[in-house]
PDB file of C-alpha atoms in Angstrom:
ATOM      1  CA  MET A1372     -82.836 186.410   4.599  1.00  0.00           C
ATOM      2  CA  SER A1373     -84.012 182.917   4.560  1.00  0.00           C
ATOM      3  CA  GLU A1374     -87.680 181.501   4.586  1.00  0.00           C
ATOM      4  CA  LYS A1375     -89.268 178.336   5.337  1.00  0.00           C
ATOM      5  CA  GLN A1376     -93.075 177.955   4.427  1.00  0.00           C
ATOM      6  CA  SER A1377     -95.606 175.616   5.689  1.00  0.00           C
ATOM      7  CA  ASP A1378     -99.318 175.242   4.568  1.00  0.00           C
ATOM      8  CA  ASN A1379    -101.823 173.258   6.369  1.00  0.00           C
ATOM      9  CA  SER A1380    -105.410 173.119   4.943  1.00  0.00           C
ATOM     10  CA  SER A1381    -107.982 171.378   6.485  1.00  0.00           C
ATOM     11  CA  ASN A1382    -111.720 171.132   6.142  1.00  0.00           C
ATOM     12  CA  LEU A1383    -113.603 171.912   8.851  1.00  0.00           C
ATOM     13  CA  PRO A1384    -117.254 170.250   9.809  1.00  0.00           C
ATOM     14  CA  GLN A1385    -119.951 171.450   7.668  1.00  0.00           C
ATOM     15  CA  SER A1386    -122.333 174.385   8.422  1.00  0.00           C
ATOM     16  CA  ASN A1387    -125.704 174.439   7.174  1.00  0.00           C
ATOM     17  CA  GLY A1388    -124.917 172.516   4.376  1.00  0.00           C
ATOM     18  CA  GLU A1389    -121.883 174.278   3.234  1.00  0.00           C
ATOM     19  CA  SER A1390    -118.227 173.032   3.621  1.00  0.00           C
ATOM     20  CA  GLN A1391    -115.801 175.262   5.336  1.00  0.00           C
ATOM     21  CA  GLN A1392    -112.210 174.934   5.124  1.00  0.00           C
ATOM     22  CA  ALA A1393    -109.254 176.552   7.108  1.00  0.00           C
ATOM     23  CA  GLU A1394    -105.614 177.321   6.078  1.00  0.00           C
ATOM     24  CA  ASP A1395    -102.800 177.884   8.313  1.00  0.00           C
ATOM     25  CA  VAL A1396     -99.841 179.741   6.790  1.00  0.00           C
ATOM     26  CA  SER A1397     -96.409 179.985   8.976  1.00  0.00           C
ATOM     27  CA  ARG A1398     -93.221 181.635   7.618  1.00  0.00           C
ATOM     28  CA  ARG A1399     -90.104 181.762   9.226  1.00  0.00           C
ATOM     29  CA  ALA A1400     -87.144 184.022   8.543  1.00  0.00           C
ATOM     30  CA  GLU A1401     -83.474 184.965   9.663  1.00  0.00           C
ATOM     31  CA  ILE A1402     -83.079 188.523   9.456  1.00  0.00           C
ATOM     32  CA  ILE A1403     -79.319 189.330   9.447  1.00  0.00           C
ATOM     33  CA  HIS A1404     -78.680 192.876  10.747  1.00  0.00           C
ATOM     34  CA  GLN A1405     -76.092 195.160   9.611  1.00  0.00           C
ATOM     35  CA  ASP A1406     -73.955 194.336  13.182  1.00  0.00           C
ATOM     36  CA  GLY A1407     -73.895 190.754  12.179  1.00  0.00           C
ATOM     37  CA  THR A1408     -76.652 189.732  14.500  1.00  0.00           C
ATOM     38  CA  ARG A1409     -79.037 187.263  13.446  1.00  0.00           C
ATOM     39  CA  GLU A1410     -82.715 187.305  14.403  1.00  0.00           C
ATOM     40  CA  GLN A1411     -85.413 184.438  13.831  1.00  0.00           C
ATOM     41  CA  VAL A1412     -88.764 185.700  13.134  1.00  0.00           C
ATOM     42  CA  GLU A1413     -92.211 183.740  12.164  1.00  0.00           C
ATOM     43  CA  PHE A1414     -95.036 185.069  10.808  1.00  0.00           C
ATOM     44  CA  LYS A1415     -98.549 183.210  10.961  1.00  0.00           C
ATOM     45  CA  ALA A1416    -101.731 183.520   9.440  1.00  0.00           C
ATOM     46  CA  GLN A1417    -104.873 181.674   9.307  1.00  0.00           C
ATOM     47  CA  ARG A1418    -107.383 181.841   6.501  1.00  0.00           C
ATOM     48  CA  PHE A1419    -110.993 180.535   6.295  1.00  0.00           C
ATOM     49  CA  TRP A1420    -113.148 179.712   3.609  1.00  0.00           C
ATOM     50  CA  ALA A1421    -116.884 178.692   3.830  1.00  0.00           C
ATOM     51  CA  GLY A1422    -119.660 178.371   1.296  1.00  0.00           C
ATOM     52  CA  ALA A1423    -121.130 176.556  -1.720  1.00  0.00           C
ATOM     53  CA  LEU A1424    -118.255 177.551  -3.941  1.00  0.00           C
ATOM     54  CA  PRO A1425    -114.501 176.307  -3.020  1.00  0.00           C
ATOM     55  CA  ARG A1426    -111.644 178.744  -2.681  1.00  0.00           C
ATOM     56  CA  PRO A1427    -111.091 180.965  -6.011  1.00  0.00           C
ATOM     57  CA  GLU A1428    -107.267 179.157  -6.235  1.00  0.00           C
ATOM     58  CA  ASP A1429    -109.164 175.605  -5.874  1.00  0.00           C
ATOM     59  CA  PHE A1430    -111.933 176.616  -8.497  1.00  0.00           C
ATOM     60  CA  ALA A1431    -109.508 177.223 -11.165  1.00  0.00           C
ATOM     61  CA  LYS A1432    -107.766 174.018 -10.503  1.00  0.00           C
ATOM     62  CA  TYR A1433    -111.085 172.111 -11.312  1.00  0.00           C
ATOM     63  CA  ALA A1434    -110.747 172.855 -15.037  1.00  0.00           C
ATOM     64  CA  GLU A1435    -107.440 171.010 -15.154  1.00  0.00           C
ATOM     65  CA  VAL A1436    -109.319 167.614 -14.014  1.00  0.00           C
ATOM     66  CA  VAL A1437    -112.639 168.180 -15.837  1.00  0.00           C
ATOM     67  CA  SER A1438    -112.567 171.301 -18.496  1.00  0.00           C
ATOM     68  CA  ASP A1439    -116.135 171.946 -17.791  1.00  0.00           C
ATOM     69  CA  ALA A1440    -115.894 171.714 -13.798  1.00  0.00           C
ATOM     70  CA  PRO A1441    -116.168 175.509 -12.969  1.00  0.00           C
ATOM     71  CA  GLU A1442    -119.191 176.112 -15.130  1.00  0.00           C
ATOM     72  CA  ARG A1443    -120.835 173.081 -13.636  1.00  0.00           C
ATOM     73  CA  ILE A1444    -119.937 173.787 -10.061  1.00  0.00           C
ATOM     74  CA  LEU A1445    -121.221 177.608 -10.364  1.00  0.00           C
ATOM     75  CA  ARG A1446    -124.800 176.048 -12.022  1.00  0.00           C
ATOM     76  CA  MET A1447    -125.218 173.719  -9.305  1.00  0.00           C
ATOM     77  CA  ALA A1448    -124.630 176.412  -6.933  1.00  0.00           C
ATOM     78  CA  GLU A1449    -127.114 178.636  -8.479  1.00  0.00           C
ATOM     79  CA  LYS A1450    -129.629 176.061  -8.433  1.00  0.00           C
ATOM     80  CA  GLU A1451    -129.143 175.286  -4.803  1.00  0.00           C
ATOM     81  CA  GLN A1452    -129.783 178.937  -4.260  1.00  0.00           C
ATOM     82  CA  ASP A1453    -132.737 179.263  -6.140  1.00  0.00           C
ATOM     83  CA  HIS A1454    -134.159 176.080  -4.170  1.00  0.00           C
ATOM     84  CA  ARG A1455    -133.535 177.845  -0.928  1.00  0.00           C
ATOM     85  CA  ILE A1456    -135.106 180.867  -2.099  1.00  0.00           C
ATOM     86  CA  HIS A1457    -138.059 179.087  -3.108  1.00  0.00           C
ATOM     87  CA  LEU A1458    -138.330 176.953  -0.032  1.00  0.00           C
ATOM     88  CA  GLU A1459    -138.303 180.368   2.091  1.00  0.00           C
ATOM     89  CA  ASN A1460    -141.033 181.804  -0.248  1.00  0.00           C
ATOM     90  CA  GLN A1461    -142.916 179.018   0.778  1.00  0.00           C
ATOM     91  CA  ILE A1462    -142.169 178.599   4.389  1.00  0.00           C
ATOM     92  CA  VAL A1463    -142.526 182.454   5.441  1.00  0.00           C
ATOM     93  CA  PRO A1464    -146.023 182.915   4.291  1.00  0.00           C
ATOM     94  CA  ALA A1465    -146.932 179.430   5.769  1.00  0.00           C
ATOM     95  CA  ASP A1466    -145.663 180.486   9.036  1.00  0.00           C
ATOM     96  CA  ASN A1467    -147.490 183.689   8.844  1.00  0.00           C
ATOM     97  CA  LYS A1468    -150.772 181.974   7.946  1.00  0.00           C
ATOM     98  CA  ALA A1469    -150.165 179.426  10.842  1.00  0.00           C
ATOM     99  CA  GLY A1470    -149.773 182.236  13.320  1.00  0.00           C
ATOM    100  CA  ALA A1471    -152.850 184.199  12.251  1.00  0.00           C
ATOM    101  CA  ARG A1472    -154.827 180.884  12.315  1.00  0.00           C
ATOM    102  CA  GLY A1473    -153.471 180.255  16.410  1.00  0.00           C
ATOM    103  CA  GLN A1474    -154.424 183.711  17.104  1.00  0.00           C
ATOM    104  CA  TRP A1475    -158.260 183.707  15.611  1.00  0.00           C
ATOM    105  CA  LEU A1476    -158.544 179.928  17.276  1.00  0.00           C
ATOM    106  CA  GLY A1477    -157.191 181.589  20.501  1.00  0.00           C
ATOM    107  CA  ALA A1478    -159.836 184.435  20.114  1.00  0.00           C
ATOM    108  CA  VAL A1479    -162.488 182.177  19.489  1.00  0.00           C
ATOM    109  CA  ILE A1480    -161.955 179.907  22.097  1.00  0.00           C
ATOM    110  CA  SER A1481    -161.729 183.100  24.553  1.00  0.00           C
ATOM    111  CA  LEU A1482    -165.018 184.335  23.391  1.00  0.00           C
ATOM    112  CA  ALA A1483    -166.827 181.217  23.528  1.00  0.00           C
ATOM    113  CA  ALA A1484    -165.527 180.943  27.237  1.00  0.00           C
ATOM    114  CA  LEU A1485    -166.608 184.237  28.303  1.00  0.00           C
ATOM    115  CA  ILE A1486    -170.038 183.830  26.726  1.00  0.00           C
ATOM    116  CA  LEU A1487    -170.302 180.291  28.629  1.00  0.00           C
ATOM    117  CA  ALA A1488    -169.302 182.030  31.965  1.00  0.00           C
ATOM    118  CA  VAL A1489    -172.069 184.825  31.351  1.00  0.00           C
ATOM    119  CA  LEU A1490    -174.757 181.926  30.510  1.00  0.00           C
ATOM    120  CA  ALA A1491    -173.734 179.740  33.458  1.00  0.00           C
ATOM    121  CA  ASN A1492    -174.320 182.999  35.842  1.00  0.00           C
ATOM    122  CA  TRP A1493    -177.436 183.767  34.120  1.00  0.00           C
ATOM    123  CA  LEU A1494    -178.587 180.041  34.716  1.00  0.00           C
ATOM    124  CA  ASP A1495    -177.697 180.484  38.437  1.00  0.00           C
ATOM    125  CA  ALA A1496    -175.050 177.978  38.356  1.00  0.00           C
ATOM    126  CA  PRO A1497    -172.280 177.801  41.030  1.00  0.00           C
ATOM    127  CA  TRP A1498    -169.810 180.840  40.760  1.00  0.00           C
ATOM    128  CA  GLN A1499    -166.615 178.289  40.252  1.00  0.00           C
ATOM    129  CA  VAL A1500    -167.890 177.544  36.899  1.00  0.00           C
ATOM    130  CA  SER A1501    -167.780 181.095  35.569  1.00  0.00           C
ATOM    131  CA  VAL A1502    -164.375 181.260  37.068  1.00  0.00           C
ATOM    132  CA  ALA A1503    -163.317 178.173  35.579  1.00  0.00           C
ATOM    133  CA  LEU A1504    -164.777 179.175  32.122  1.00  0.00           C
ATOM    134  CA  VAL A1505    -162.886 182.520  32.409  1.00  0.00           C
ATOM    135  CA  GLY A1506    -159.851 181.398  34.371  1.00  0.00           C
ATOM    136  CA  VAL A1507    -158.748 179.152  31.527  1.00  0.00           C
ATOM    137  CA  PRO A1508    -158.567 181.545  28.343  1.00  0.00           C
ATOM    138  CA  VAL A1509    -156.909 184.153  30.880  1.00  0.00           C
ATOM    139  CA  LEU A1510    -154.720 181.730  32.221  1.00  0.00           C
ATOM    140  CA  SER A1511    -153.654 180.486  28.433  1.00  0.00           C
ATOM    141  CA  VAL A1512    -153.068 184.140  27.688  1.00  0.00           C
ATOM    142  CA  ALA A1513    -150.693 184.748  30.625  1.00  0.00           C
ATOM    143  CA  ARG A1514    -148.830 181.523  29.991  1.00  0.00           C
ATOM    144  CA  SER A1515    -148.129 182.713  26.087  1.00  0.00           C
ATOM    145  CA  LEU A1516    -146.938 186.268  27.383  1.00  0.00           C
ATOM    146  CA  VAL A1517    -144.671 184.479  29.696  1.00  0.00           C
ATOM    147  CA  THR A1518    -143.257 182.384  27.436  1.00  0.00           C
ATOM    148  CA  ALA A1519    -142.629 185.064  24.616  1.00  0.00           C
ATOM    149  CA  ILE A1520    -141.043 187.209  27.342  1.00  0.00           C
ATOM    150  CA  LYS A1521    -138.548 184.149  28.434  1.00  0.00           C
ATOM    151  CA  SER A1522    -137.834 183.318  24.769  1.00  0.00           C
ATOM    152  CA  SER A1523    -137.235 187.233  23.804  1.00  0.00           C
ATOM    153  CA  SER A1524    -135.066 187.885  26.711  1.00  0.00           C
ATOM    154  CA  GLY A1525    -132.818 184.799  26.798  1.00  0.00           C
TER     155      GLY A1525
END
């Protein structure tokens, strides 16, 4: 049996700041059966690698170029991970706080509009004033609900 192997490695576009690599492996073989017939067979495989660290095979080769390169690469990946965790620890509470602030602000505006509508009615203002004052917060809430439903369904 004879074999021919070709390795094609390529770098794919970056995703989220991490490099992605693809490797195609193709092996051809000729099988000679007991009755003397020959058969050509081709085996194909693809391998993908994505992440902050290079493939293990490549990782070891860095030490051949710079002796402490693997340790430096690991430190760099650890620092990057610590940085991402630190950012997420700041962003998530800030998003929660902004959401709560928006809910409180919406509630205060709605309550103020309702109080003004009751006051306008008490002062014998035209009924359209009360409807307008109540309609704005009600339509705003309805719009928010429709937007939330649309974004969650598609």
